[in-house]
Coordinates of C-alpha atoms in Angstrom, one line a residue:
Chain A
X1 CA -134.1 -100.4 70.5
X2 CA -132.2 -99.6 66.9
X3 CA -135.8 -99.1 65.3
X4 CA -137.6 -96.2 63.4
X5 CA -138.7 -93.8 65.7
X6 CA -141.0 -90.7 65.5
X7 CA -142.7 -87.8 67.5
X8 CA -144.5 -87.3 69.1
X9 CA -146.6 -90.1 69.0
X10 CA -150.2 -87.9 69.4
X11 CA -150.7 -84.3 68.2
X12 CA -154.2 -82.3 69.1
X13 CA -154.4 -79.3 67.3
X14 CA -156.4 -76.5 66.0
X15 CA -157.3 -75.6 62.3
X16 CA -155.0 -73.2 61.1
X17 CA -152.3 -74.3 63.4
X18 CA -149.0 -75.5 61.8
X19 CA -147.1 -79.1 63.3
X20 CA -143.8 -81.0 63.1
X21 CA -143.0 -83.9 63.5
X22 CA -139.9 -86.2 63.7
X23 CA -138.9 -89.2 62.4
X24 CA -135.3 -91.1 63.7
X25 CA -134.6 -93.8 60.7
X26 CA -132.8 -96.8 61.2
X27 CA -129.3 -95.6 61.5
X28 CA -127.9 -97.3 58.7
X29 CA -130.4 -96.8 56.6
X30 CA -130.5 -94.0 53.6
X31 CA -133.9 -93.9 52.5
X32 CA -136.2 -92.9 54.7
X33 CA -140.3 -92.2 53.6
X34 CA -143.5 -90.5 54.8
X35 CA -146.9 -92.3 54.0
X36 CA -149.9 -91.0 55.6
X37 CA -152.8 -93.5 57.1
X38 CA -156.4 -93.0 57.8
X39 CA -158.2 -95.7 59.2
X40 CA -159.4 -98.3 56.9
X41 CA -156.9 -98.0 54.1
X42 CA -153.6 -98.5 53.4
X43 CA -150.6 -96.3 53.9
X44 CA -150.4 -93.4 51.3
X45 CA -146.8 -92.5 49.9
X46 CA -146.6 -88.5 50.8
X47 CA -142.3 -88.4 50.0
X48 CA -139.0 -90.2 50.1
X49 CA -135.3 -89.2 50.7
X50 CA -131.9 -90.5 49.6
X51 CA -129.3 -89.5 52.4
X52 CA -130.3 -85.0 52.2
X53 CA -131.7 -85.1 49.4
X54 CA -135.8 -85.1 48.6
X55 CA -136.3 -87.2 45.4
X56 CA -139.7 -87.3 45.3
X57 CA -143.0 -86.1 46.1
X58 CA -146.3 -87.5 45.4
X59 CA -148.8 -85.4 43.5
X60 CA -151.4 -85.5 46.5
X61 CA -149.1 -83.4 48.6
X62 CA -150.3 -80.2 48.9
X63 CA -148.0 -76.8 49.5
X64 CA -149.0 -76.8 52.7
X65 CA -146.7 -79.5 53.7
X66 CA -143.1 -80.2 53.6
X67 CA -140.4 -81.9 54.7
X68 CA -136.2 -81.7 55.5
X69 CA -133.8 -84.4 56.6
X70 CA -131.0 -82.0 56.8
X71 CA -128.3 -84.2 57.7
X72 CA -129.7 -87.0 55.9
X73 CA -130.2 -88.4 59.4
X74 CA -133.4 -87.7 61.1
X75 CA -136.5 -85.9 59.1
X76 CA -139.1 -83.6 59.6
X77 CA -142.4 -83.1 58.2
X78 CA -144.1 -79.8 58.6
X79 CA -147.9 -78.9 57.8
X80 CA -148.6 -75.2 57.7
X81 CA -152.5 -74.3 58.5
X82 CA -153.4 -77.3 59.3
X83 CA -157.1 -78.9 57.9
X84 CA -159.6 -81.1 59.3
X85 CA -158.7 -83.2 56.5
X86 CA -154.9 -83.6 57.7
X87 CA -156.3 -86.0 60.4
X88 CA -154.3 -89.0 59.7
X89 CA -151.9 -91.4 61.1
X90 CA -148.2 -90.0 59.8
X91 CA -145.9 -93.2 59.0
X92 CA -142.4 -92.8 58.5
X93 CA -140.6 -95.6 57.1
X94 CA -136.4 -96.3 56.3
X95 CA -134.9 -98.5 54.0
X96 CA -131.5 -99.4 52.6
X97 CA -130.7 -99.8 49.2
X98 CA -130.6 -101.0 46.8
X99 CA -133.9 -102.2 45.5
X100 CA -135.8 -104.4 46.3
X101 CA -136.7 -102.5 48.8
X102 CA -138.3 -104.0 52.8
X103 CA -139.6 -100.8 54.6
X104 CA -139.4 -100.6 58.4
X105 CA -142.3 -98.6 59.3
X106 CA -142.2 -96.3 62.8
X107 CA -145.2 -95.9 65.5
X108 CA -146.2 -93.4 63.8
X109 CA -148.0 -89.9 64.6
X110 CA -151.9 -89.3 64.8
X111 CA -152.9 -86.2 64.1
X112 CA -156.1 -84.7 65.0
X113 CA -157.2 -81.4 63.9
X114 CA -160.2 -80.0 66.1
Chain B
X1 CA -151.2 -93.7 37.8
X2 CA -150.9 -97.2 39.7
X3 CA -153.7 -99.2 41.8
X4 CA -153.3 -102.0 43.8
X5 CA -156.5 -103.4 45.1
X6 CA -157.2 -106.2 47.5
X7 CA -160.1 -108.5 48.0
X8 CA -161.8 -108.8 50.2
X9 CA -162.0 -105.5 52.4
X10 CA -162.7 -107.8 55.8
X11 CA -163.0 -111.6 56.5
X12 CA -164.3 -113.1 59.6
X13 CA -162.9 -116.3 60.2
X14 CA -163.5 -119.0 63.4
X15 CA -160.3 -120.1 64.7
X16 CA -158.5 -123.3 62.5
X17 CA -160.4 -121.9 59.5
X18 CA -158.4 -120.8 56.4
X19 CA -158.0 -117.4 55.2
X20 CA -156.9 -116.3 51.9
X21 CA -156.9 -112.4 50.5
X22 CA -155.7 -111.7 46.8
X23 CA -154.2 -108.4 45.3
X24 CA -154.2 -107.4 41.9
X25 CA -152.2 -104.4 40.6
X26 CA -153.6 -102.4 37.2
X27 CA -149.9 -102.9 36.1
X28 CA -147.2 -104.9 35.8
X29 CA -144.8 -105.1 38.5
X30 CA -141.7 -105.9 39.8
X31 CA -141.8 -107.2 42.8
X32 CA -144.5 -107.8 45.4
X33 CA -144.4 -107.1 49.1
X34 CA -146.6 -108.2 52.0
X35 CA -146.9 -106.3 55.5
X36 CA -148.9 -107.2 58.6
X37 CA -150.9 -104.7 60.5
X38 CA -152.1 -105.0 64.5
X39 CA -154.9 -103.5 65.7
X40 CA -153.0 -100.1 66.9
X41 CA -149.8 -100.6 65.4
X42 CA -147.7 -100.0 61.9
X43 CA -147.1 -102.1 59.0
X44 CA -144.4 -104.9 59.6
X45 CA -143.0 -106.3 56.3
X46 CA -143.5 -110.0 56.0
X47 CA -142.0 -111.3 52.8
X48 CA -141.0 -110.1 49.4
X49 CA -141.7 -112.1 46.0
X50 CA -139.5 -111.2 42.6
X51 CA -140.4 -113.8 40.0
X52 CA -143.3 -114.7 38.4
X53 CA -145.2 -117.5 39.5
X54 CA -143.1 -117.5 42.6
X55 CA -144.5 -119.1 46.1
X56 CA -143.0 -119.0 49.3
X57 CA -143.9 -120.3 52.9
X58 CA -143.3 -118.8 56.2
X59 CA -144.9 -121.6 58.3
X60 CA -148.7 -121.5 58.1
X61 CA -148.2 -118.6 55.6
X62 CA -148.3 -118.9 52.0
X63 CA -147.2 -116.6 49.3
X64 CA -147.9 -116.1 45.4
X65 CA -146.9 -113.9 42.7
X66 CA -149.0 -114.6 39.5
X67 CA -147.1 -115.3 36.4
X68 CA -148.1 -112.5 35.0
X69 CA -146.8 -110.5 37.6
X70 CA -150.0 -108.7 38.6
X71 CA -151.9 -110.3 41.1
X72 CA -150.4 -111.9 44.5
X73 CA -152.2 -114.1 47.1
X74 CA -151.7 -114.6 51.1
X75 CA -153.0 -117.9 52.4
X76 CA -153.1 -118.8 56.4
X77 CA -153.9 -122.3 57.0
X78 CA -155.3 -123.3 60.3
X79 CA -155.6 -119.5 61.4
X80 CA -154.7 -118.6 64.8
X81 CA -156.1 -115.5 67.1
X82 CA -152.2 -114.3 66.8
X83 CA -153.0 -113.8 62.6
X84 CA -155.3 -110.9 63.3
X85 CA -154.7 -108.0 61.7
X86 CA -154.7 -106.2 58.7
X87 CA -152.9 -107.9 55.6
X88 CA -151.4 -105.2 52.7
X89 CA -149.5 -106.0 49.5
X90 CA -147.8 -103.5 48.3
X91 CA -146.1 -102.8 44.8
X92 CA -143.3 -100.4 43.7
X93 CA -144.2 -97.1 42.4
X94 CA -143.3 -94.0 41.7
X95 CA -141.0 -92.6 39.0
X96 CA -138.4 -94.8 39.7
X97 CA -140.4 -97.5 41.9
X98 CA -138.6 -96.8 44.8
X99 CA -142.0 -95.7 47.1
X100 CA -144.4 -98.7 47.9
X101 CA -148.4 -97.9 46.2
X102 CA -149.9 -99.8 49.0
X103 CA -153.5 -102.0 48.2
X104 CA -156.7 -101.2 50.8
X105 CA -155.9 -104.1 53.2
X106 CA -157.7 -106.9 54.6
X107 CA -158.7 -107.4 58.1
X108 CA -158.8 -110.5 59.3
X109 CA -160.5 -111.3 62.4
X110 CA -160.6 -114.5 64.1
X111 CA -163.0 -116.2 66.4
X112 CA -161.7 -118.1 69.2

């Protein structure tokens, strides 16, 4: 399967714990997203890359979380002391340019924090 | 910033019924985008409309983008129990419109 992968696909933590998690993009692909889901609304844009390189962040994401895609391959999204509020479905998305733009979404990762 | 809202939140339908949900942006936009939800999975993009007043069909599917470029529509004739899910449009945004500002959704349910 040449899909968007991530993991893991469930996380149970602790407030005040940090978590990663991956995301494998379509390999082609040079954009690659994180939106973040809680149930009953639609996906929430948290950050896109462009190959390494982070071009932008939205407004809502706190210090508390960030993300690499060192090789401008896979990605990573950390959250540092995690909150109850963090509990969400983490979507990761990939996309090749140029605009316009069809997303292919991942499984995802559902985070609850206890 | 951006909104993208979609009416209505939830529609319960009997199977063969029609179903329609609309989504209107507070701005202008450039493109529209439509995704498809299961129950327990992630958003799979259906279709993509560029020009105003555009309309496209993927079988019982239909697509519109309002000439004014802010409000977009989904119809499903003759639903099936295979259309449930959760319906989102989604516009550009962003400082260069290259993230999607999704709208709320709407989940359709079908009786058989």
């Amino acid at each position: 399967d040449t899909g968007v992968s991530q993991d893991p696909r469930h996380k149970i933590t602790k407030r005040g714990q940090n978590v990663t998690f991956r995301c494998d993009p379509i390999s082609e692909h040079n954009r690659l997203y994180w939106y973040r889901q809680t149930l009953g609304q639609g996906p929430e844009f948290l950050t896109y890359f462009q190959n390494e390189a982070q071009l932008e962040k939205s407004r809502l994401l706190s210090d508390r979380f960030s993300a690499e895609r060192p090789k401008g391959s896979f990605s990573t999204l950390e959250i540092q002391r995690t909150e109850q509020g963090d509990s969400a479905m983490y979507l990761c998305a990939s996309s090749l340019t140029p605009k316009p733009l069809e997303q292919f979404f991942g499984p995802g990762t559902r985070l609850t924090v206890l | 910033g951006q909104q993208v809202m979609q009416i209505p939140q939830y529609q319960h339908v009997q199977e063969g019924e029609d179903f329609t949900t609309y989504c209107n942006s507070s701005t202008t936009l450039s493109n529209i985008q439509w995704y498809k939800q299961r129950p327990g999975g992630h958003p799979v993009f259906l279709i993509q409309l560029v020009k105003s007043g555009e309309v496209k069909k993927q079988k019982r599917l239909t697509f519109q983008f309002g000439e004014a470029k802010k409000n977009s529509s989904l119809h499903i004739t003759a639903t099936q129990t295979t259309d449930v899910g959760t319906y989102f449009c989604a516009g550009p945004g962003g400082n260069a419109g290259n993230m999607l500002t999704f709208g709320g959704g709407t989940r359709l349910m079908v009786k058989p």
